[in-house]
Short mmCIF file of C-alpha atoms in Angstrom, two decimals:
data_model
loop_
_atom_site.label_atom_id
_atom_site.label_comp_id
_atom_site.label_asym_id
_atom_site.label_seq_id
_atom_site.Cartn_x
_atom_site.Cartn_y
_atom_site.Cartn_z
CA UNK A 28 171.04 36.12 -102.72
CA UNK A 29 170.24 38.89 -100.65
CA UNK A 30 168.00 41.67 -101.77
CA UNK A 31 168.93 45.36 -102.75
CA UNK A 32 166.65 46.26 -99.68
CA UNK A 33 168.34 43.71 -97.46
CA UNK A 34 171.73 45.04 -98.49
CA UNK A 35 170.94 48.58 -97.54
CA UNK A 36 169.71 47.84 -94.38
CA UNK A 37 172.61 45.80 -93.53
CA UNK A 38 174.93 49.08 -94.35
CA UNK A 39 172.46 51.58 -93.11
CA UNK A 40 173.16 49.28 -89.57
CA UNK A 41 176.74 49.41 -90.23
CA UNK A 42 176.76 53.10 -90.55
CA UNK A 43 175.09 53.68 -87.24
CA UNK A 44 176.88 50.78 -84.85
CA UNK A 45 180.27 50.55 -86.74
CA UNK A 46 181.91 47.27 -85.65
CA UNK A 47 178.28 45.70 -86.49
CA UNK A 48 179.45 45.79 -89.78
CA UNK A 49 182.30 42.98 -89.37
CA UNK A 50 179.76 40.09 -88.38
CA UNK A 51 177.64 40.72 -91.10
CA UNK A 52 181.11 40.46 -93.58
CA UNK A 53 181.73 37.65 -92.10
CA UNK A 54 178.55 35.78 -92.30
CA UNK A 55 178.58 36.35 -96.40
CA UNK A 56 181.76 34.82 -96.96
CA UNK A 57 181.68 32.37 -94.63
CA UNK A 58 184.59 31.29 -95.94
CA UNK A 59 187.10 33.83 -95.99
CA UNK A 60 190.39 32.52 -95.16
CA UNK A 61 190.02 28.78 -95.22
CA UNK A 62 191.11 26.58 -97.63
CA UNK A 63 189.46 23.34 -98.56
CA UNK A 64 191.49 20.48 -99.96
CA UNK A 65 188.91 18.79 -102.22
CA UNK A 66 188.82 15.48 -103.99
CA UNK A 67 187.21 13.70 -106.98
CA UNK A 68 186.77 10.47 -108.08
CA UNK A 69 189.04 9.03 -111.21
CA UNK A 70 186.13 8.08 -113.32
CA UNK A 71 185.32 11.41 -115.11
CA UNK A 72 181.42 10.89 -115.42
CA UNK A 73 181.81 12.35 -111.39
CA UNK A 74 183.82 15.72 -112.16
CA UNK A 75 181.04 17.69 -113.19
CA UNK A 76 178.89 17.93 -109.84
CA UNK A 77 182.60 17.87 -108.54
CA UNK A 78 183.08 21.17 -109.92
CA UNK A 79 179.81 22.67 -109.04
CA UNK A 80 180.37 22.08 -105.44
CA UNK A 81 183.32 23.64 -105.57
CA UNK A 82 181.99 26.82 -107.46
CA UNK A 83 179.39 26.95 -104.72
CA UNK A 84 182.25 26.56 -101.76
CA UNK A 85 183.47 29.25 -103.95
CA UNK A 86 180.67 31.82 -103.79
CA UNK A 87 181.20 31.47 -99.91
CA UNK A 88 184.31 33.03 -100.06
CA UNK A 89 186.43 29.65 -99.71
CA UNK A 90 189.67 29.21 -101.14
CA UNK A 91 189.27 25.87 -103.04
CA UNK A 92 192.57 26.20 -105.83
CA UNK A 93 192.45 22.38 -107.45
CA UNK A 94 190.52 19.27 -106.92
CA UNK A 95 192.97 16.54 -106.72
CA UNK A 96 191.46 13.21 -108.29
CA UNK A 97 192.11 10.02 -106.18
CA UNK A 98 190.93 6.48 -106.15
CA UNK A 99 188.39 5.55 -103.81
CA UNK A 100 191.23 3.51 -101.13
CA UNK A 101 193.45 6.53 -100.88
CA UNK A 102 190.27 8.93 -100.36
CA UNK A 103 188.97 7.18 -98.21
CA UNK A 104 191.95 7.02 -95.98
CA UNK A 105 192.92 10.38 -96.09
CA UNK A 106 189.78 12.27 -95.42
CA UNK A 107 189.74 10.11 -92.28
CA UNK A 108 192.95 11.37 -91.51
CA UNK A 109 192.17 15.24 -92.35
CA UNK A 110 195.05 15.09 -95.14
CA UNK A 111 191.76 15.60 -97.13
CA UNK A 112 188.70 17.72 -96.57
CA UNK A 113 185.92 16.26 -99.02
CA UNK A 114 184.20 14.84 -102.36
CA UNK A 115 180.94 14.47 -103.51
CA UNK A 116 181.65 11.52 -105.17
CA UNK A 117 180.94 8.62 -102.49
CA UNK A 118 178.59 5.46 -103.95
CA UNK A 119 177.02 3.75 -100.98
CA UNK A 120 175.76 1.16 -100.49
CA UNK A 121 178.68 0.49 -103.24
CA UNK A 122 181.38 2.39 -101.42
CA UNK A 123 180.15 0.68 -97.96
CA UNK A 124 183.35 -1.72 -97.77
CA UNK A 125 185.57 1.57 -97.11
CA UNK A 126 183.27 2.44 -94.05
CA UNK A 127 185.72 0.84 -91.36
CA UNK A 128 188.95 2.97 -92.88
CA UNK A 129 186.75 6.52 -92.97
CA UNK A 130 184.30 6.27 -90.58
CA UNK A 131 186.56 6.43 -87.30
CA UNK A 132 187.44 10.47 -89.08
CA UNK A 133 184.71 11.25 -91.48
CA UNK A 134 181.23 11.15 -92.88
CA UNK A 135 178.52 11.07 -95.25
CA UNK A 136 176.49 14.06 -95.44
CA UNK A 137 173.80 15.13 -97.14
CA UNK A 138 172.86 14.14 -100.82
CA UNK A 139 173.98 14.90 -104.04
CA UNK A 140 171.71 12.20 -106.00
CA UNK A 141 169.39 9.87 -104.18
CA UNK A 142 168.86 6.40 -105.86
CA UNK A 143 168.72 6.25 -109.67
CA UNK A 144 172.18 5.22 -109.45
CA UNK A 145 172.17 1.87 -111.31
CA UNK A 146 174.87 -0.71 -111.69
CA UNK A 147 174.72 -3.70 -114.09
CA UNK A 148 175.72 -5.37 -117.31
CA UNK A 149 174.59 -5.10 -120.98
CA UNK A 150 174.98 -6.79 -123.94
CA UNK A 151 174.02 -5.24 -127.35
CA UNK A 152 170.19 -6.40 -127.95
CA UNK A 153 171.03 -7.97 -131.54
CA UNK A 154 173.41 -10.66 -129.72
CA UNK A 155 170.18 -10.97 -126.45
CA UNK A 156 167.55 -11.55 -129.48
CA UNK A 157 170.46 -14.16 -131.74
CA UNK A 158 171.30 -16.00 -128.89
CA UNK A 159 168.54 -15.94 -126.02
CA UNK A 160 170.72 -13.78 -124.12
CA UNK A 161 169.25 -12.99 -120.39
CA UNK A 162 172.09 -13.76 -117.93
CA UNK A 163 175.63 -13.93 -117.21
CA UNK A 164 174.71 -17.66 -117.06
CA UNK A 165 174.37 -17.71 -120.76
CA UNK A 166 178.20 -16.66 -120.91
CA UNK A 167 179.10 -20.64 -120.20
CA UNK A 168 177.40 -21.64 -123.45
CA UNK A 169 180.52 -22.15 -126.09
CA UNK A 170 178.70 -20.13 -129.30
CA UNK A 171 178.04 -17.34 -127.09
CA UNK A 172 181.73 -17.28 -125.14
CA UNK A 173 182.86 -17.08 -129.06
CA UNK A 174 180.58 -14.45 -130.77
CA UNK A 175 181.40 -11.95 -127.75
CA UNK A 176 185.62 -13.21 -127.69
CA UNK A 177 187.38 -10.09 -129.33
CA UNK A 178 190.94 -11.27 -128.51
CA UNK A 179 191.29 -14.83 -129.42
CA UNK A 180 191.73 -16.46 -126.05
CA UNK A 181 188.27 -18.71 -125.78
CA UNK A 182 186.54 -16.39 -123.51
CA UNK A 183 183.81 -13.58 -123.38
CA UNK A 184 185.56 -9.99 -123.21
CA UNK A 185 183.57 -8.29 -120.51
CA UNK A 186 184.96 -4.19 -120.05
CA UNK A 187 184.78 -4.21 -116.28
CA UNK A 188 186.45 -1.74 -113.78
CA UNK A 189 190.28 -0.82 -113.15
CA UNK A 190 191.72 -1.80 -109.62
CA UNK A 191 190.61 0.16 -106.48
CA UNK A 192 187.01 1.02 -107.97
CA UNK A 193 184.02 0.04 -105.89
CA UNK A 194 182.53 -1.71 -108.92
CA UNK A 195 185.50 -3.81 -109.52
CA UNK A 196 185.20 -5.59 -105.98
CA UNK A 197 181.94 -6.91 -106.67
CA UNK A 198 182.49 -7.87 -110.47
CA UNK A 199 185.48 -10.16 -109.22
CA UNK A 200 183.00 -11.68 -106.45
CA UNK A 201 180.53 -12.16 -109.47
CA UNK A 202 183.54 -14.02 -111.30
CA UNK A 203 183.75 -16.77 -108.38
CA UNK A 204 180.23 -16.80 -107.07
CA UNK A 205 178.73 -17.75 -110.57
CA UNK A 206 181.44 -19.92 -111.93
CA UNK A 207 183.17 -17.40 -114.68
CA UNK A 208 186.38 -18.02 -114.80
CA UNK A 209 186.40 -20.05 -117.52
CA UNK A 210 184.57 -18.20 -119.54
CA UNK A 211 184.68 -14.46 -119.17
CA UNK A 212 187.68 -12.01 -119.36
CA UNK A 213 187.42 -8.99 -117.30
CA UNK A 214 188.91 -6.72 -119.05
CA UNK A 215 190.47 -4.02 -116.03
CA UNK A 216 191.85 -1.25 -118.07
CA UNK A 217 190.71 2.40 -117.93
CA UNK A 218 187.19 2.49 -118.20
CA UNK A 219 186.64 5.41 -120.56
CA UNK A 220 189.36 3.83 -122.96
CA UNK A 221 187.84 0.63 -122.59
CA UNK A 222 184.20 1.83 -123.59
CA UNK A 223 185.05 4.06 -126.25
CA UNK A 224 186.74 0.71 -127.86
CA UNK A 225 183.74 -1.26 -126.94
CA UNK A 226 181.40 1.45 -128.56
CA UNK A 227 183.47 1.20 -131.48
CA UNK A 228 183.44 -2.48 -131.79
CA UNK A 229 179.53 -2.33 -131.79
CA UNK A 230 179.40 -0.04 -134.65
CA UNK A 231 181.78 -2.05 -136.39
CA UNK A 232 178.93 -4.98 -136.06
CA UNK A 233 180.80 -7.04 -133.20
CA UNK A 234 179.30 -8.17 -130.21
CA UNK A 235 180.17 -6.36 -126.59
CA UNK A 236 179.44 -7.20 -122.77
CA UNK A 237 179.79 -4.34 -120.65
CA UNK A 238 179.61 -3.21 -117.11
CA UNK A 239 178.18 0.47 -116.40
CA UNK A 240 176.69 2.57 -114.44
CA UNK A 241 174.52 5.24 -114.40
CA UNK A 242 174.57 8.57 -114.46
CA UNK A 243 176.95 7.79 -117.49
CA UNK A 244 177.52 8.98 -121.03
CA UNK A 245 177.31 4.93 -121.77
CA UNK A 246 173.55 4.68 -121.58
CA UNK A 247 173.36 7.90 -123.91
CA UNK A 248 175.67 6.52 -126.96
CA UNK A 249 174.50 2.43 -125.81
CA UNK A 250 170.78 3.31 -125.09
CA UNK A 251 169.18 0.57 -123.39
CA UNK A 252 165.93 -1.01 -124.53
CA UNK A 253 167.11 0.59 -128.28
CA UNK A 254 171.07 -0.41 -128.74
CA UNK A 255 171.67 -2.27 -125.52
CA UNK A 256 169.80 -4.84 -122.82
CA UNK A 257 170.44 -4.66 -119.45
CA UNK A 258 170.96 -8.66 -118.07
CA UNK A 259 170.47 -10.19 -115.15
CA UNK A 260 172.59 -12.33 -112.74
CA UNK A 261 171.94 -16.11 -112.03
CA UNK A 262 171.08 -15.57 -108.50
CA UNK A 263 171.90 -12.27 -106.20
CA UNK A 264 175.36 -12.61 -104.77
CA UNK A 265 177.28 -9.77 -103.44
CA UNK A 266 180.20 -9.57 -100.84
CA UNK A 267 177.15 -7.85 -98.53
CA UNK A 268 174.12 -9.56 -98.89
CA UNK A 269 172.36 -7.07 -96.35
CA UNK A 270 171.94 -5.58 -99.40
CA UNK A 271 170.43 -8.16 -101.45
CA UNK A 272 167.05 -6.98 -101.71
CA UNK A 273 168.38 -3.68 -102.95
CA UNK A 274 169.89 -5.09 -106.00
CA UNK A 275 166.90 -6.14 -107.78
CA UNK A 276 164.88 -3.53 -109.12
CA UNK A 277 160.79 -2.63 -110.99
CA UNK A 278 160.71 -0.83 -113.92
CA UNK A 279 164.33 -0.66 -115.33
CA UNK A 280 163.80 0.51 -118.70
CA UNK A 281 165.51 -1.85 -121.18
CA UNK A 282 166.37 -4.99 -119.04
CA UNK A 283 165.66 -8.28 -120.39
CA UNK A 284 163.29 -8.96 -117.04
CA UNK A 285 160.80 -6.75 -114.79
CA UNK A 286 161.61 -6.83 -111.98
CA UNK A 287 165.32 -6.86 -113.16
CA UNK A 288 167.97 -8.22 -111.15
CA UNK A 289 171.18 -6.41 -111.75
CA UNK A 290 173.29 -7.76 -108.83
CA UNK A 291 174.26 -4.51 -107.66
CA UNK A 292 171.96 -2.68 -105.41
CA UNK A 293 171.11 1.10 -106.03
CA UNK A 294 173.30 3.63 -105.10
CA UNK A 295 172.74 7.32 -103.22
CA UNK A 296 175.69 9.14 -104.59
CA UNK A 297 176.81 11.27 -101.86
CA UNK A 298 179.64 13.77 -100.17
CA UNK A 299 181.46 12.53 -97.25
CA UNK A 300 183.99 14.92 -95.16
CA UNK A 301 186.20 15.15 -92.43
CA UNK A 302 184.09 15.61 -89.11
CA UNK A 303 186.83 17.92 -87.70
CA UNK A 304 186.72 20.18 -90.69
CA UNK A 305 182.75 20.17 -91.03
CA UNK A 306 182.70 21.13 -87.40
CA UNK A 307 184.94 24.01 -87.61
CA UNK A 308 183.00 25.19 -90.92
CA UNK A 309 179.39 24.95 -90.40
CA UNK A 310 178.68 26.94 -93.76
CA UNK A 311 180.26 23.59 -95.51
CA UNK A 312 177.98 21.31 -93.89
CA UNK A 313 175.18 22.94 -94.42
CA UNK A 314 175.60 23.37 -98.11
CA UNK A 315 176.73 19.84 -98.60
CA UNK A 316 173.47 18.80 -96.62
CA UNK A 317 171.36 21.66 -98.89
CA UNK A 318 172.38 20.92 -102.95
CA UNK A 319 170.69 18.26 -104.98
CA UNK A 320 171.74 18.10 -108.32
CA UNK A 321 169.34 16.05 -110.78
CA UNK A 322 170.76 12.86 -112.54
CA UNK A 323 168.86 14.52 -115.44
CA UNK A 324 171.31 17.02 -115.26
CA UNK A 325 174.70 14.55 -115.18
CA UNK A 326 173.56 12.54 -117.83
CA UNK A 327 173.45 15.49 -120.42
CA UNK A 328 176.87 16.76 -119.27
CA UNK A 329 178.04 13.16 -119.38
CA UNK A 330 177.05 13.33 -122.93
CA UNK A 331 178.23 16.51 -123.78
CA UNK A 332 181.47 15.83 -122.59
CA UNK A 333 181.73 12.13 -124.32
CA UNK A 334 181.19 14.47 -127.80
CA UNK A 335 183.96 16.64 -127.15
CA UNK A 336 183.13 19.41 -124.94
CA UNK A 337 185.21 19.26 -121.97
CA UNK A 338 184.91 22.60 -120.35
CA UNK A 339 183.89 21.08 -116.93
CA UNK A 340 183.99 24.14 -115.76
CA UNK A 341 182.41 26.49 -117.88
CA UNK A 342 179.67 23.79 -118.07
CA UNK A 343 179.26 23.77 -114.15
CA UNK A 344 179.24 27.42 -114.06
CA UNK A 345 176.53 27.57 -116.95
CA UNK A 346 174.42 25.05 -114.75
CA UNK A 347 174.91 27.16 -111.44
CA UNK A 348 173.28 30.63 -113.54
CA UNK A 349 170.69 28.39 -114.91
CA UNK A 350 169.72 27.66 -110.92
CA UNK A 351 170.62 30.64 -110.00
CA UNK A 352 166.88 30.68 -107.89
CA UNK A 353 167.95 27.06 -106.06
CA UNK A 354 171.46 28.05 -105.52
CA UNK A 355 170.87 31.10 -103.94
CA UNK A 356 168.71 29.42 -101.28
CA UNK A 357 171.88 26.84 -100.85
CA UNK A 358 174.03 29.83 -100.05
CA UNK A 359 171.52 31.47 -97.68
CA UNK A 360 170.99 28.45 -95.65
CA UNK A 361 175.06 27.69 -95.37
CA UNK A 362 175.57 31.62 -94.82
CA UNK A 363 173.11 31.12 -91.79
CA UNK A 364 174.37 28.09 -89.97
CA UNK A 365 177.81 30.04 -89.94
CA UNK A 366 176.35 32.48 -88.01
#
């Protein structure tokens, strides 16, 4: 934020040159004008740094009226195309099989949460210590298909990902590369839905298999090492396996192993935009390049929100005052590279 002294000097300058004045307007709402067509991811544990980004685009004096939620295919395609500016919301290496539709329009830039981002499955830890539990392997064994089947049909209930997420394209290459079709139902529903029944079932006393990731309000109402276990996978296998060595990880706190080997490799979650449009707005780039937002920080609002508070926006706002210091250097850097 500029300072009172700044300020008058800037309008003591004004006074004296006159049209010196419209630069310096300029340069402090970058943004004046222009209106960005923003995105967001359909799984909601991603709105809230959604919504401070757009805040901050905000504050720059861009015109940002709705986010429109998409899955990743459709994103992907049309910020490539320009139909769609931006989100903050990319997973890579996750998101990495959408490169070739994007990457020919658009790009990642900058940061909003570097590594941290796990991906695995859990089981509840009364069902690892009852039945030996440490792999998906142990899902072939007949008593433990049965103490985890909550529909009847013979095989392990697993709450996995809805079509067109990231997640779901490895979890079905899981399914073939280790043999589980015989003996674990992916369950492909909405996610939150799906959880919020699982959660249920494992108060009731029953027995749940789950895929998650983190930042997520699952690992505060399932907390691993207490509630849950992380497990591993028989062997790394992903539809990449440049990425192999990624995916098996020191020092996960509650996984059944150290190292743990979750199968999925850590993710950077991170914007990507239209090229085209970052060129023409500097400020943007910069700022998306400038904010880091601590996974600290998601997982409370994650957990806020699973209880009942929903205000995404009044909770994004709330977190902008209470960085008010950080954010104001954001600002100042994208305010500079637009002039």
């Amino acid at each position: 934020m500029f300072s009172l002294k700044k300020t008058l000097a800037t309008l003591s300058a004004a006074a004296l040159l006159g049209a010196a004045a419209v630069p310096a307007v300029a340069q402090d709402n970058p943004g004046d004008g222009v209106t960005v067509n923003m995105a967001q991811a359909t799984w909601d544990t991603g709105w809230f740094h959604a919504e401070i980004y757009r805040q901050l685009l905000q504050e720059l004096g861009y015109d940002v009226p709705q986010i429109t939620t998409l899955d990743n295919p459709p994103f992907y395609q049309a910020v490539a195309q320009g139909d769609m500016d931006l989100w903050v919301n990319g997973w890579f290496p996750l998101h990495n099989t959408y490169e070739p539709t994007f990457s020919q329009g658009a790009e990642i830039i900058g940061s909003v949460a570097e590594g941290g981002a796990l991906e695995g499955y859990l089981v509840n830890a009364s069902a690892v210590e009852e039945f030996g539990i440490t792999s998906l392997e142990d899902f072939k064994r007949d008593e433990v298909k049965e103490a985890f089947d909550r529909n009847g049909d013979g095989l392990a209930d697993l709450v996995a990902c809805p079509p067109g997420w990231g997640c779901e394209v490895n979890i079905e290459h899981h399914m073939d590369a280790y043999e589980l079709r015989d003996h674990v139902n992916p369950i492909k529903a909405g996610y939150a839905a799906s959880m919020a029944d699982a959660v249920a079932a494992y108060e009731a006393g029953e027995n749940i298999l789950f895929y998650t990731w983190t930042p997520n309000w699952t690992v505060n109402e399932l907390v691993p090492g207490e509630d849950v276990m992380w497990i591993e996978v028989p062997e790394v296998d992903l539809p990449d396996m440049s990425l192999a060595d990624a995916a098996t990880l020191e020092g996960v706190e509650g996984c059944v192993n150290d190292p743990c080997m979750l199968g999925f490799p850590a993710n950077d979650i991170v914007p990507v935009a239209n090229s085209a449009f970052l060129e023409e707005n500097p400020a943007v780039g910069a700022l998306l390049e400038a904010v880091e937002i601590p996974l600290g920080d998601i997982f409370a609002q994650n957990a806020a929100m699973n209880a009942g508070d929903d205000d995404i926006e009044a909770q994004a706002a709330a977190w902008i005052e209470e960085n008010r210091e950080a954010v104001d250097g954001w600002l100042e850097t994208a305010r500079a590279a637009a002039s």
